[in-house]
Amino acid sequence: DIIDGLKFRGIAAGAFRFDDNPVHTKSMPFYQMGTKGTELLKTTQSSISEYDIKHFETNLQAYLDYNKTFGKHAISGLLGLSQMYQQTRYLYAKRKNIPNSLSQLNAGEVTGQSTEGTEVEYALRSAFGRLNYVYADKYLFEANLRYDGTSRFPKNKRFGAVPSFSMGWRISAES
């Protein structure tokens, strides 16, 4: 409580994820018993593949709430700020024909190697407010305004305002 009827609250949250997953497939011979004895059918190819994912997310929120009653008048309001940021990075690499005693990517053949990677990043930022007025617990008014922005839109179209309002009458409160 800052003053009578006015409260502040904040929320901060974060998520972090780090995945590192190496997979080593060793070379393996397959034999078949035949009339002439054991014969080699095939030998599987050894390989190493690794993927690495780094995920980072923050969510920050701050609110000011106001609630006050004066006789037959009730006023409440909310002001808020919200910001979210997220980044995910992904990297994958694979090589074949690794000596079975080794477990490093660079021990494999360069021909036929594959790599891929990507990064996704976005942010959201919002400012918002709400004003409520109630008279005699039967006439109601509410107005809202949001101003939101996102990194997913072009720079000249990232932010926009969304207003709304409503009015009500509680007929059941009439005599």
GROMACS .gro file of N, CA and C in nm:
model
  525
    1ASP      N    1   0.085  -0.119   0.000
    1ASP     CA    2   0.000   0.000   0.000
    1ASP      C    3   0.089   0.124   0.000
    2ILE      N    4   0.061   0.213  -0.095
    2ILE     CA    5   0.137   0.338  -0.102
    2ILE      C    6   0.065   0.443  -0.018
    3ILE      N    7  -0.062   0.464  -0.048
    3ILE     CA    8  -0.152   0.547   0.034
    3ILE      C    9  -0.284   0.473   0.042
    4ASP      N   10  -0.378   0.525   0.118
    4ASP     CA   11  -0.506   0.459   0.134
    4ASP      C   12  -0.572   0.440  -0.003
    5GLY      N   13  -0.599   0.316  -0.041
    5GLY     CA   14  -0.666   0.285  -0.166
    5GLY      C   15  -0.574   0.262  -0.284
    6LEU      N   16  -0.443   0.293  -0.269
    6LEU     CA   17  -0.349   0.278  -0.380
    6LEU      C   18  -0.246   0.171  -0.346
    7LYS      N   19  -0.238   0.071  -0.433
    7LYS     CA   20  -0.145  -0.040  -0.411
    7LYS      C   21  -0.054  -0.057  -0.532
    8PHE      N   22   0.067  -0.101  -0.505
    8PHE     CA   23   0.162  -0.134  -0.611
    8PHE      C   24   0.199  -0.281  -0.599
    9ARG      N   25   0.209  -0.347  -0.712
    9ARG     CA   26   0.258  -0.484  -0.712
    9ARG      C   27   0.338  -0.508  -0.840
   10GLY      N   28   0.436  -0.593  -0.826
   10GLY     CA   29   0.521  -0.625  -0.939
   10GLY      C   30   0.546  -0.774  -0.946
   11ILE      N   31   0.569  -0.820  -1.067
   11ILE     CA   32   0.595  -0.962  -1.092
   11ILE      C   33   0.715  -0.971  -1.184
   12ALA      N   34   0.808  -1.059  -1.149
   12ALA     CA   35   0.922  -1.086  -1.236
   12ALA      C   36   0.938  -1.237  -1.244
   13ALA      N   37   0.949  -1.287  -1.366
   13ALA     CA   38   0.965  -1.431  -1.386
   13ALA      C   39   1.064  -1.455  -1.499
   14GLY      N   40   1.134  -1.565  -1.488
   14GLY     CA   41   1.230  -1.600  -1.592
   14GLY      C   42   1.230  -1.750  -1.614
   15ALA      N   43   1.262  -1.788  -1.736
   15ALA     CA   44   1.273  -1.930  -1.770
   15ALA      C   45   1.401  -1.948  -1.849
   16PHE      N   46   1.477  -2.048  -1.811
   16PHE     CA   47   1.603  -2.078  -1.877
   16PHE      C   48   1.607  -2.226  -1.906
   17ARG      N   49   1.649  -2.260  -2.026
   17ARG     CA   50   1.660  -2.401  -2.063
   17ARG      C   51   1.786  -2.419  -2.147
   18PHE      N   52   1.867  -2.513  -2.105
   18PHE     CA   53   1.989  -2.543  -2.178
   18PHE      C   54   1.992  -2.694  -2.203
   19ASP      N   55   1.984  -2.732  -2.329
   19ASP     CA   56   1.989  -2.873  -2.366
   19ASP      C   57   2.114  -2.898  -2.449
   20ASP      N   58   2.187  -3.001  -2.414
   20ASP     CA   59   2.304  -3.044  -2.491
   20ASP      C   60   2.290  -3.195  -2.505
   21ASN      N   61   2.268  -3.243  -2.627
   21ASN     CA   62   2.237  -3.384  -2.645
   21ASN      C   63   2.325  -3.446  -2.752
   22PRO      N   64   2.439  -3.504  -2.712
   22PRO     CA   65   2.520  -3.576  -2.810
   22PRO      C   66   2.472  -3.720  -2.825
   23VAL      N   67   2.471  -3.771  -2.948
   23VAL     CA   68   2.433  -3.908  -2.975
   23VAL      C   69   2.546  -3.971  -3.056
   24HIS      N   70   2.607  -4.076  -3.002
   24HIS     CA   71   2.718  -4.144  -3.069
   24HIS      C   72   2.671  -4.283  -3.108
   25THR      N   73   2.663  -4.310  -3.237
   25THR     CA   74   2.625  -4.441  -3.288
   25THR      C   75   2.752  -4.510  -3.335
   26LYS      N   76   2.786  -4.620  -3.271
   26LYS     CA   77   2.911  -4.690  -3.305
   26LYS      C   78   2.890  -4.783  -3.424
   27SER      N   79   2.998  -4.808  -3.494
   27SER     CA   80   2.998  -4.901  -3.606
   27SER      C   81   2.975  -5.043  -3.552
   28MET      N   82   2.892  -5.119  -3.622
   28MET     CA   83   2.860  -5.252  -3.573
   28MET      C   84   2.849  -5.350  -3.690
   29PRO      N   85   2.923  -5.461  -3.683
   29PRO     CA   86   2.912  -5.560  -3.791
   29PRO      C   87   2.795  -5.656  -3.765
   30PHE      N   88   2.731  -5.699  -3.875
   30PHE     CA   89   2.624  -5.797  -3.867
   30PHE      C   90   2.664  -5.919  -3.950
   31TYR      N   91   2.654  -6.036  -3.889
   31TYR     CA   92   2.696  -6.160  -3.953
   31TYR      C   93   2.577  -6.252  -3.974
   32GLN      N   94   2.596  -6.347  -4.065
   32GLN     CA   95   2.495  -6.448  -4.091
   32GLN      C   96   2.563  -6.584  -4.094
   33MET      N   97   2.499  -6.680  -4.029
   33MET     CA   98   2.551  -6.817  -4.033
   33MET      C   99   2.502  -6.883  -4.161
   34GLY      N  100   2.593  -6.932  -4.238
   34GLY     CA  101   2.557  -6.997  -4.364
   34GLY      C  102   2.619  -7.135  -4.372
   35THR      N  103   2.607  -7.196  -4.490
   35THR     CA  104   2.661  -7.331  -4.511
   35THR      C  105   2.813  -7.329  -4.511
   36LYS      N  106   2.871  -7.217  -4.547
   36LYS     CA  107   3.018  -7.205  -4.550
   36LYS      C  108   3.072  -7.145  -4.420
   37GLY      N  109   2.988  -7.131  -4.321
   37GLY     CA  110   3.032  -7.071  -4.195
   37GLY      C  111   2.971  -6.932  -4.178
   38THR      N  112   3.037  -6.850  -4.099
   38THR     CA  113   2.987  -6.714  -4.071
   38THR      C  114   3.036  -6.619  -4.180
   39GLU      N  115   2.943  -6.541  -4.233
   39GLU     CA  116   2.983  -6.442  -4.334
   39GLU      C  117   2.929  -6.305  -4.293
   40LEU      N  118   3.005  -6.200  -4.321
   40LEU     CA  119   2.968  -6.063  -4.288
   40LEU      C  120   2.859  -6.016  -4.384
   41LEU      N  121   2.746  -5.975  -4.329
   41LEU     CA  122   2.639  -5.920  -4.412
   41LEU      C  123   2.660  -5.772  -4.440
   42LYS      N  124   2.678  -5.695  -4.333
   42LYS     CA  125   2.701  -5.551  -4.348
   42LYS      C  126   2.757  -5.497  -4.218
   43THR      N  127   2.813  -5.378  -4.229
   43THR     CA  128   2.862  -5.306  -4.112
   43THR      C  129   2.795  -5.169  -4.111
   44THR      N  130   2.730  -5.136  -3.999
   44THR     CA  131   2.665  -5.005  -3.991
   44THR      C  132   2.771  -4.897  -3.980
   45GLN      N  133   2.731  -4.778  -4.020
   45GLN     CA  134   2.824  -4.666  -4.021
   45GLN      C  135   2.817  -4.595  -3.886
   46SER      N  136   2.932  -4.562  -3.831
   46SER     CA  137   2.935  -4.488  -3.705
   46SER      C  138   2.907  -4.341  -3.734
   47SER      N  139   2.851  -4.274  -3.635
   47SER     CA  140   2.821  -4.130  -3.651
   47SER      C  141   2.811  -4.064  -3.515
   48ILE      N  142   2.821  -3.935  -3.519
   48ILE     CA  143   2.796  -3.851  -3.401
   48ILE      C  144   2.706  -3.738  -3.445
   49SER      N  145   2.601  -3.715  -3.369
   49SER     CA  146   2.517  -3.596  -3.391
   49SER      C  147   2.500  -3.528  -3.256
   50GLU      N  148   2.497  -3.397  -3.261
   50GLU     CA  149   2.478  -3.317  -3.139
   50GLU      C  150   2.382  -3.204  -3.169
   51TYR      N  151   2.291  -3.182  -3.074
   51TYR     CA  152   2.212  -3.059  -3.083
   51TYR      C  153   2.222  -2.986  -2.952
   52ASP      N  154   2.216  -2.856  -2.964
   52ASP     CA  155   2.232  -2.767  -2.850
   52ASP      C  156   2.120  -2.663  -2.857
   53ILE      N  157   2.041  -2.653  -2.751
   53ILE     CA  158   1.932  -2.555  -2.746
   53ILE      C  159   1.954  -2.466  -2.624
   54LYS      N  160   1.947  -2.337  -2.647
   54LYS     CA  161   1.952  -2.239  -2.538
   54LYS      C  162   1.825  -2.155  -2.546
   55HIS      N  163   1.747  -2.157  -2.439
   55HIS     CA  164   1.621  -2.084  -2.435
   55HIS      C  165   1.622  -1.991  -2.314
   56PHE      N  166   1.588  -1.865  -2.338
   56PHE     CA  167   1.589  -1.763  -2.233
   56PHE      C  168   1.462  -1.681  -2.246
   57GLU      N  169   1.391  -1.663  -2.133
   57GLU     CA  170   1.268  -1.585  -2.136
   57GLU      C  171   1.254  -1.504  -2.008
   58THR      N  172   1.214  -1.378  -2.021
   58THR     CA  173   1.183  -1.296  -1.904
   58THR      C  174   1.044  -1.237  -1.921
   59ASN      N  175   0.977  -1.219  -1.809
   59ASN     CA  176   0.844  -1.160  -1.807
   59ASN      C  177   0.839  -1.066  -1.687
   60LEU      N  178   0.822  -0.937  -1.714
   60LEU     CA  179   0.819  -0.835  -1.609
   60LEU      C  180   0.685  -0.763  -1.614
   61GLN      N  181   0.625  -0.742  -1.497
   61GLN     CA  182   0.497  -0.673  -1.490
   61GLN      C  183   0.494  -0.583  -1.368
   62ALA      N  184   0.430  -0.467  -1.383
   62ALA     CA  185   0.413  -0.373  -1.271
   62ALA      C  186   0.272  -0.316  -1.278
   63TYR      N  187   0.206  -0.306  -1.162
   63TYR     CA  188   0.068  -0.260  -1.156
   63TYR      C  189   0.050  -0.158  -1.045
   64LEU      N  190  -0.031  -0.057  -1.073
   64LEU     CA  191  -0.082   0.035  -0.972
   64LEU      C  192  -0.233   0.018  -0.969
   65ASP      N  193  -0.288  -0.020  -0.854
   65ASP     CA  194  -0.433  -0.039  -0.837
   65ASP      C  195  -0.486   0.070  -0.743
   66TYR      N  196  -0.600   0.128  -0.781
   66TYR     CA  197  -0.664   0.228  -0.695
   66TYR      C  198  -0.810   0.189  -0.677
   67ASN      N  199  -0.857   0.188  -0.552
   67ASN     CA  200  -0.997   0.159  -0.519
   67ASN      C  201  -1.040   0.250  -0.405
   68LYS      N  202  -1.146   0.327  -0.429
   68LYS     CA  203  -1.194   0.419  -0.326
   68LYS      C  204  -1.345   0.438  -0.340
   69THR      N  205  -1.413   0.448  -0.226
   69THR     CA  206  -1.557   0.473  -0.224
   69THR      C  207  -1.584   0.602  -0.147
   70PHE      N  208  -1.668   0.690  -0.208
   70PHE     CA  209  -1.706   0.817  -0.147
   70PHE      C  210  -1.859   0.824  -0.148
   71GLY      N  211  -1.923   0.789  -0.040
   71GLY     CA  212  -2.069   0.789  -0.036
   71GLY      C  213  -2.125   0.692  -0.137
   72LYS      N  214  -2.202   0.742  -0.237
   72LYS     CA  215  -2.261   0.657  -0.340
   72LYS      C  216  -2.168   0.637  -0.460
   73HIS      N  217  -2.051   0.696  -0.457
   73HIS     CA  218  -1.957   0.688  -0.570
   73HIS      C  219  -1.844   0.588  -0.537
   74ALA      N  220  -1.815   0.503  -0.633
   74ALA     CA  221  -1.702   0.410  -0.619
   74ALA      C  222  -1.614   0.427  -0.744
   75ILE      N  223  -1.487   0.450  -0.719
   75ILE     CA  224  -1.392   0.470  -0.828
   75ILE      C  225  -1.280   0.367  -0.812
   76SER      N  226  -1.243   0.307  -0.923
   76SER     CA  227  -1.127   0.218  -0.922
   76SER      C  228  -1.052   0.235  -1.053
   77GLY      N  229  -0.925   0.209  -1.046
   77GLY     CA  230  -0.843   0.222  -1.166
   77GLY      C  231  -0.721   0.132  -1.158
   78LEU      N  232  -0.666   0.110  -1.274
   78LEU     CA  233  -0.547   0.026  -1.284
   78LEU      C  234  -0.457   0.085  -1.391
   79LEU      N  235  -0.329   0.095  -1.360
   79LEU     CA  236  -0.226   0.128  -1.457
   79LEU      C  237  -0.124   0.015  -1.454
   80GLY      N  238  -0.082  -0.028  -1.571
   80GLY     CA  239   0.012  -0.138  -1.574
   80GLY      C  240   0.110  -0.130  -1.688
   81LEU      N  241   0.224  -0.194  -1.665
   81LEU     CA  242   0.328  -0.210  -1.768
   81LEU      C  243   0.365  -0.357  -1.771
   82SER      N  244   0.389  -0.407  -1.891
   82SER     CA  245   0.426  -0.547  -1.907
   82SER      C  246   0.530  -0.557  -2.017
   83GLN      N  247   0.629  -0.641  -1.993
   83GLN     CA  248   0.732  -0.662  -2.095
   83GLN      C  249   0.774  -0.808  -2.093
   84MET      N  250   0.780  -0.867  -2.213
   84MET     CA  251   0.825  -1.005  -2.225
   84MET      C  252   0.931  -1.012  -2.335
   85TYR      N  253   1.034  -1.089  -2.307
   85TYR     CA  254   1.141  -1.109  -2.405
   85TYR      C  255   1.173  -1.257  -2.409
   86GLN      N  256   1.191  -1.309  -2.530
   86GLN     CA  257   1.223  -1.451  -2.545
   86GLN      C  258   1.326  -1.469  -2.656
   87GLN      N  259   1.423  -1.556  -2.629
   87GLN     CA  260   1.526  -1.589  -2.729
   87GLN      C  261   1.552  -1.739  -2.721
   88THR      N  262   1.552  -1.804  -2.837
   88THR     CA  263   1.584  -1.946  -2.847
   88THR      C  264   1.687  -1.964  -2.957
   89ARG      N  265   1.795  -2.032  -2.924
   89ARG     CA  266   1.900  -2.062  -3.021
   89ARG      C  267   1.914  -2.213  -3.033
   90TYR      N  268   1.928  -2.260  -3.156
   90TYR     CA  269   1.935  -2.403  -3.184
   90TYR      C  270   2.053  -2.428  -3.277
   91LEU      N  271   2.133  -2.530  -3.246
   91LEU     CA  272   2.246  -2.567  -3.330
   91LEU      C  273   2.251  -2.720  -3.338
   92TYR      N  274   2.267  -2.772  -3.460
   92TYR     CA  275   2.273  -2.916  -3.482
   92TYR      C  276   2.391  -2.946  -3.575
   93ALA      N  277   2.465  -3.051  -3.544
   93ALA     CA  278   2.579  -3.091  -3.628
   93ALA      C  279   2.587  -3.244  -3.630
   94LYS      N  280   2.633  -3.298  -3.746
   94LYS     CA  281   2.646  -3.443  -3.758
   94LYS      C  282   2.762  -3.475  -3.851
   95ARG      N  283   2.838  -3.579  -3.813
   95ARG     CA  284   2.943  -3.635  -3.898
   95ARG      C  285   2.936  -3.786  -3.891
   96LYS      N  286   2.984  -3.849  -4.000
   96LYS     CA  287   2.982  -3.995  -4.008
   96LYS      C  288   3.124  -4.049  -4.007
   97ASN      N  289   3.130  -4.184  -3.993
   97ASN     CA  290   3.257  -4.257  -3.992
   97ASN      C  291   3.352  -4.209  -3.883
   98ILE      N  292   3.304  -4.218  -3.762
   98ILE     CA  293   3.382  -4.183  -3.643
   98ILE      C  294   3.451  -4.311  -3.594
   99PRO      N  295   3.579  -4.308  -3.565
   99PRO     CA  296   3.641  -4.426  -3.502
   99PRO      C  297   3.568  -4.456  -3.371
  100ASN      N  298   3.538  -4.583  -3.347
  100ASN     CA  299   3.456  -4.621  -3.231
  100ASN      C  300   3.513  -4.576  -3.098
  101SER      N  301   3.641  -4.556  -3.089
  101SER     CA  302   3.701  -4.516  -2.961
  101SER      C  303   3.693  -4.366  -2.937
  102LEU      N  304   3.650  -4.289  -3.035
  102LEU     CA  305   3.642  -4.144  -3.022
  102LEU      C  306   3.497  -4.098  -3.014
  103SER      N  307   3.476  -3.986  -2.950
  103SER     CA  308   3.339  -3.934  -2.939
  103SER      C  309   3.335  -3.782  -2.964
  104GLN      N  310   3.415  -3.736  -3.057
  104GLN     CA  311   3.418  -3.594  -3.090
  104GLN      C  312   3.374  -3.573  -3.234
  105LEU      N  313   3.300  -3.467  -3.259
  105LEU     CA  314   3.252  -3.438  -3.394
  105LEU      C  315   3.366  -3.428  -3.496
  106ASN      N  316   3.473  -3.362  -3.458
  106ASN     CA  317   3.580  -3.338  -3.555
  106ASN      C  318   3.658  -3.465  -3.590
  107ALA      N  319   3.626  -3.578  -3.529
  107ALA     CA  320   3.693  -3.704  -3.562
  107ALA      C  321   3.630  -3.770  -3.685
  108GLY      N  322   3.516  -3.720  -3.729
  108GLY     CA  323   3.446  -3.781  -3.842
  108GLY      C  324   3.486  -3.722  -3.975
  109GLU      N  325   3.434  -3.783  -4.080
  109GLU     CA  326   3.463  -3.739  -4.216
  109GLU      C  327   3.398  -3.605  -4.244
  110VAL      N  328   3.468  -3.524  -4.322
  110VAL     CA  329   3.415  -3.394  -4.360
  110VAL      C  330   3.308  -3.410  -4.468
  111THR      N  331   3.328  -3.506  -4.559
  111THR     CA  332   3.227  -3.528  -4.662
  111THR      C  333   3.101  -3.586  -4.599
  112GLY      N  334   2.988  -3.532  -4.635
  112GLY     CA  335   2.861  -3.580  -4.580
  112GLY      C  336   2.826  -3.520  -4.446
  113GLN      N  337   2.907  -3.429  -4.396
  113GLN     CA  338   2.873  -3.367  -4.268
  113GLN      C  339   2.752  -3.275  -4.286
  114SER      N  340   2.679  -3.250  -4.180
  114SER     CA  341   2.566  -3.157  -4.188
  114SER      C  342   2.562  -3.072  -4.063
  115THR      N  343   2.524  -2.948  -4.084
  115THR     CA  344   2.504  -2.854  -3.973
  115THR      C  345   2.383  -2.769  -4.005
  116GLU      N  346   2.315  -2.729  -3.902
  116GLU     CA  347   2.206  -2.634  -3.917
  116GLU      C  348   2.188  -2.560  -3.786
  117GLY      N  349   2.129  -2.445  -3.794
  117GLY     CA  350   2.107  -2.368  -3.673
  117GLY      C  351   2.009  -2.256  -3.701
  118THR      N  352   1.951  -2.207  -3.594
  118THR     CA  353   1.855  -2.098  -3.607
  118THR      C  354   1.848  -2.022  -3.476
  119GLU      N  355   1.796  -1.902  -3.483
  119GLU     CA  356   1.772  -1.822  -3.363
  119GLU      C  357   1.639  -1.753  -3.380
  120VAL      N  358   1.556  -1.760  -3.278
  120VAL     CA  359   1.427  -1.693  -3.277
  120VAL      C  360   1.427  -1.598  -3.158
  121GLU      N  361   1.391  -1.476  -3.185
  121GLU     CA  362   1.392  -1.375  -3.079
  121GLU      C  363   1.270  -1.285  -3.098
  122TYR      N  364   1.200  -1.258  -2.989
  122TYR     CA  365   1.092  -1.160  -2.998
  122TYR      C  366   1.068  -1.095  -2.863
  123ALA      N  367   1.000  -0.981  -2.870
  123ALA     CA  368   0.970  -0.905  -2.750
  123ALA      C  369   0.830  -0.846  -2.761
  124LEU      N  370   0.765  -0.833  -2.648
  124LEU     CA  371   0.634  -0.769  -2.638
  124LEU      C  372   0.642  -0.665  -2.528
  125ARG      N  373   0.582  -0.549  -2.551
  125ARG     CA  374   0.578  -0.445  -2.448
  125ARG      C  375   0.439  -0.382  -2.450
  126SER      N  376   0.381  -0.365  -2.332
  126SER     CA  377   0.246  -0.312  -2.321
  126SER      C  378   0.235  -0.214  -2.206
  127ALA      N  379   0.156  -0.111  -2.229
  127ALA     CA  380   0.112  -0.021  -2.123
  127ALA      C  381  -0.041  -0.023  -2.129
  128PHE      N  382  -0.105  -0.026  -2.014
  128PHE     CA  383  -0.251  -0.039  -2.015
  128PHE      C  384  -0.310   0.028  -1.893
  129GLY      N  385  -0.436   0.064  -1.907
  129GLY     CA  386  -0.506   0.128  -1.797
  129GLY      C  387  -0.654   0.099  -1.804
  130ARG      N  388  -0.717   0.107  -1.687
  130ARG     CA  389  -0.861   0.085  -1.676
  130ARG      C  390  -0.915   0.183  -1.573
  131LEU      N  391  -1.032   0.239  -1.601
  131LEU     CA  392  -1.100   0.329  -1.507
  131LEU      C  393  -1.243   0.280  -1.492
  132ASN      N  394  -1.285   0.256  -1.367
  132ASN     CA  395  -1.423   0.214  -1.337
  132ASN      C  396  -1.489   0.320  -1.250
  133TYR      N  397  -1.615   0.347  -1.281
  133TYR     CA  398  -1.695   0.437  -1.197
  133TYR      C  399  -1.832   0.372  -1.175
  134VAL      N  400  -1.874   0.367  -1.049
  134VAL     CA  401  -2.003   0.310  -1.014
  134VAL      C  402  -2.076   0.412  -0.927
  135TYR      N  403  -2.203   0.441  -0.965
  135TYR     CA  404  -2.285   0.532  -0.884
  135TYR      C  405  -2.403   0.454  -0.828
  136ALA      N  406  -2.420   0.463  -0.698
  136ALA     CA  407  -2.532   0.402  -0.626
  136ALA      C  408  -2.541   0.252  -0.652
  137ASP      N  409  -2.433   0.190  -0.684
  137ASP     CA  410  -2.425   0.046  -0.709
  137ASP      C  411  -2.522   0.000  -0.819
  138LYS      N  412  -2.561   0.094  -0.910
  138LYS     CA  413  -2.649   0.053  -1.019
  138LYS      C  414  -2.613   0.113  -1.154
  139TYR      N  415  -2.541   0.223  -1.159
  139TYR     CA  416  -2.497   0.282  -1.286
  139TYR      C  417  -2.346   0.258  -1.297
  140LEU      N  418  -2.305   0.193  -1.405
  140LEU     CA  419  -2.168   0.146  -1.418
  140LEU      C  420  -2.102   0.202  -1.544
  141PHE      N  421  -1.977   0.236  -1.533
  141PHE     CA  422  -1.899   0.281  -1.648
  141PHE      C  423  -1.757   0.224  -1.637
  142GLU      N  424  -1.703   0.178  -1.750
  142GLU     CA  425  -1.565   0.130  -1.752
  142GLU      C  426  -1.501   0.174  -1.883
  143ALA      N  427  -1.377   0.224  -1.873
  143ALA     CA  428  -1.299   0.260  -1.992
  143ALA      C  429  -1.163   0.193  -1.981
  144ASN      N  430  -1.115   0.142  -2.095
  144ASN     CA  431  -0.986   0.072  -2.100
  144ASN      C  432  -0.903   0.127  -2.216
  145LEU      N  433  -0.772   0.124  -2.197
  145LEU     CA  434  -0.681   0.162  -2.305
  145LEU      C  435  -0.557   0.074  -2.294
  146ARG      N  436  -0.521   0.014  -2.407
  146ARG     CA  437  -0.396  -0.065  -2.416
  146ARG      C  438  -0.311  -0.003  -2.525
  147TYR      N  439  -0.183  -0.002  -2.500
  147TYR     CA  440  -0.087   0.041  -2.600
  147TYR      C  441   0.018  -0.069  -2.608
  148ASP      N  442   0.011  -0.149  -2.714
  148ASP     CA  443   0.094  -0.268  -2.726
  148ASP      C  444   0.193  -0.255  -2.840
  149GLY      N  445   0.307  -0.319  -2.819
  149GLY     CA  446   0.408  -0.326  -2.924
  149GLY      C  447   0.471  -0.463  -2.928
  150THR      N  448   0.507  -0.506  -3.049
  150THR     CA  449   0.570  -0.636  -3.066
  150THR      C  450   0.681  -0.628  -3.169
  151SER      N  451   0.785  -0.704  -3.148
  151SER     CA  452   0.897  -0.706  -3.243
  151SER      C  453   0.863  -0.787  -3.368
  152ARG      N  454   0.749  -0.851  -3.370
  152ARG     CA  455   0.710  -0.934  -3.485
  152ARG      C  456   0.655  -0.854  -3.603
  153PHE      N  457   0.631  -0.727  -3.583
  153PHE     CA  458   0.582  -0.641  -3.691
  153PHE      C  459   0.694  -0.549  -3.739
  154PRO      N  460   0.680  -0.492  -3.858
  154PRO     CA  461   0.780  -0.396  -3.906
  154PRO      C  462   0.793  -0.278  -3.811
  155LYS      N  463   0.910  -0.216  -3.809
  155LYS     CA  464   0.938  -0.108  -3.712
  155LYS      C  465   0.835   0.004  -3.716
  156ASN      N  466   0.785   0.038  -3.834
  156ASN     CA  467   0.690   0.149  -3.843
  156ASN      C  468   0.546   0.108  -3.808
  157LYS      N  469   0.524  -0.020  -3.776
  157LYS     CA  470   0.390  -0.068  -3.741
  157LYS      C  471   0.391  -0.154  -3.615
  158ARG      N  472   0.488  -0.136  -3.530
  158ARG     CA  473   0.502  -0.222  -3.412
  158ARG      C  474   0.407  -0.188  -3.299
  159PHE      N  475   0.367  -0.062  -3.287
  159PHE     CA  476   0.287  -0.019  -3.172
  159PHE      C  477   0.148   0.024  -3.216
  160GLY      N  478   0.051  -0.001  -3.131
  160GLY     CA  479  -0.085   0.041  -3.159
  160GLY      C  480  -0.166   0.049  -3.031
  161ALA      N  481  -0.266   0.136  -3.034
  161ALA     CA  482  -0.354   0.155  -2.918
  161ALA      C  483  -0.488   0.086  -2.943
  162VAL      N  484  -0.543   0.028  -2.837
  162VAL     CA  485  -0.673  -0.039  -2.845
  162VAL      C  486  -0.759   0.014  -2.730
  163PRO      N  487  -0.852   0.105  -2.762
  163PRO     CA  488  -0.942   0.156  -2.658
  163PRO      C  489  -1.072   0.074  -2.652
  164SER      N  490  -1.138   0.078  -2.537
  164SER     CA  491  -1.270   0.018  -2.523
  164SER      C  492  -1.341   0.083  -2.404
  165PHE      N  493  -1.472   0.075  -2.407
  165PHE     CA  494  -1.548   0.123  -2.292
  165PHE      C  495  -1.679   0.047  -2.285
  166SER      N  496  -1.741   0.052  -2.169
  166SER     CA  497  -1.872  -0.011  -2.152
  166SER      C  498  -1.951   0.066  -2.047
  167MET      N  499  -2.083   0.057  -2.062
  167MET     CA  500  -2.172   0.120  -1.966
  167MET      C  501  -2.277   0.017  -1.927
  168GLY      N  502  -2.324   0.026  -1.805
  168GLY     CA  503  -2.424  -0.070  -1.760
  168GLY      C  504  -2.522  -0.009  -1.663
  169TRP      N  505  -2.635  -0.073  -1.652
  169TRP     CA  506  -2.740  -0.030  -1.561
  169TRP      C  507  -2.796  -0.154  -1.495
  170ARG      N  508  -2.786  -0.160  -1.364
  170ARG     CA  509  -2.839  -0.273  -1.288
  170ARG      C  510  -2.986  -0.248  -1.258
  171ILE      N  511  -3.072  -0.301  -1.345
  171ILE     CA  512  -3.215  -0.278  -1.329
  171ILE      C  513  -3.266  -0.338  -1.198
  172SER      N  514  -3.206  -0.449  -1.155
  172SER     CA  515  -3.249  -0.513  -1.032
  172SER      C  516  -3.226  -0.425  -0.910
  173ALA      N  517  -3.142  -0.321  -0.923
  173ALA     CA  518  -3.116  -0.231  -0.809
  173ALA      C  519  -3.219  -0.118  -0.803
  174GLU      N  520  -3.307  -0.109  -0.903
  174GLU     CA  521  -3.412  -0.005  -0.903
  174GLU      C  522  -3.527  -0.047  -0.811
  175SER      N  523  -3.592   0.052  -0.756
  175SER     CA  524  -3.706   0.022  -0.667
  175SER      C  525  -3.831  -0.009  -0.749
   0.00000   0.00000   0.00000
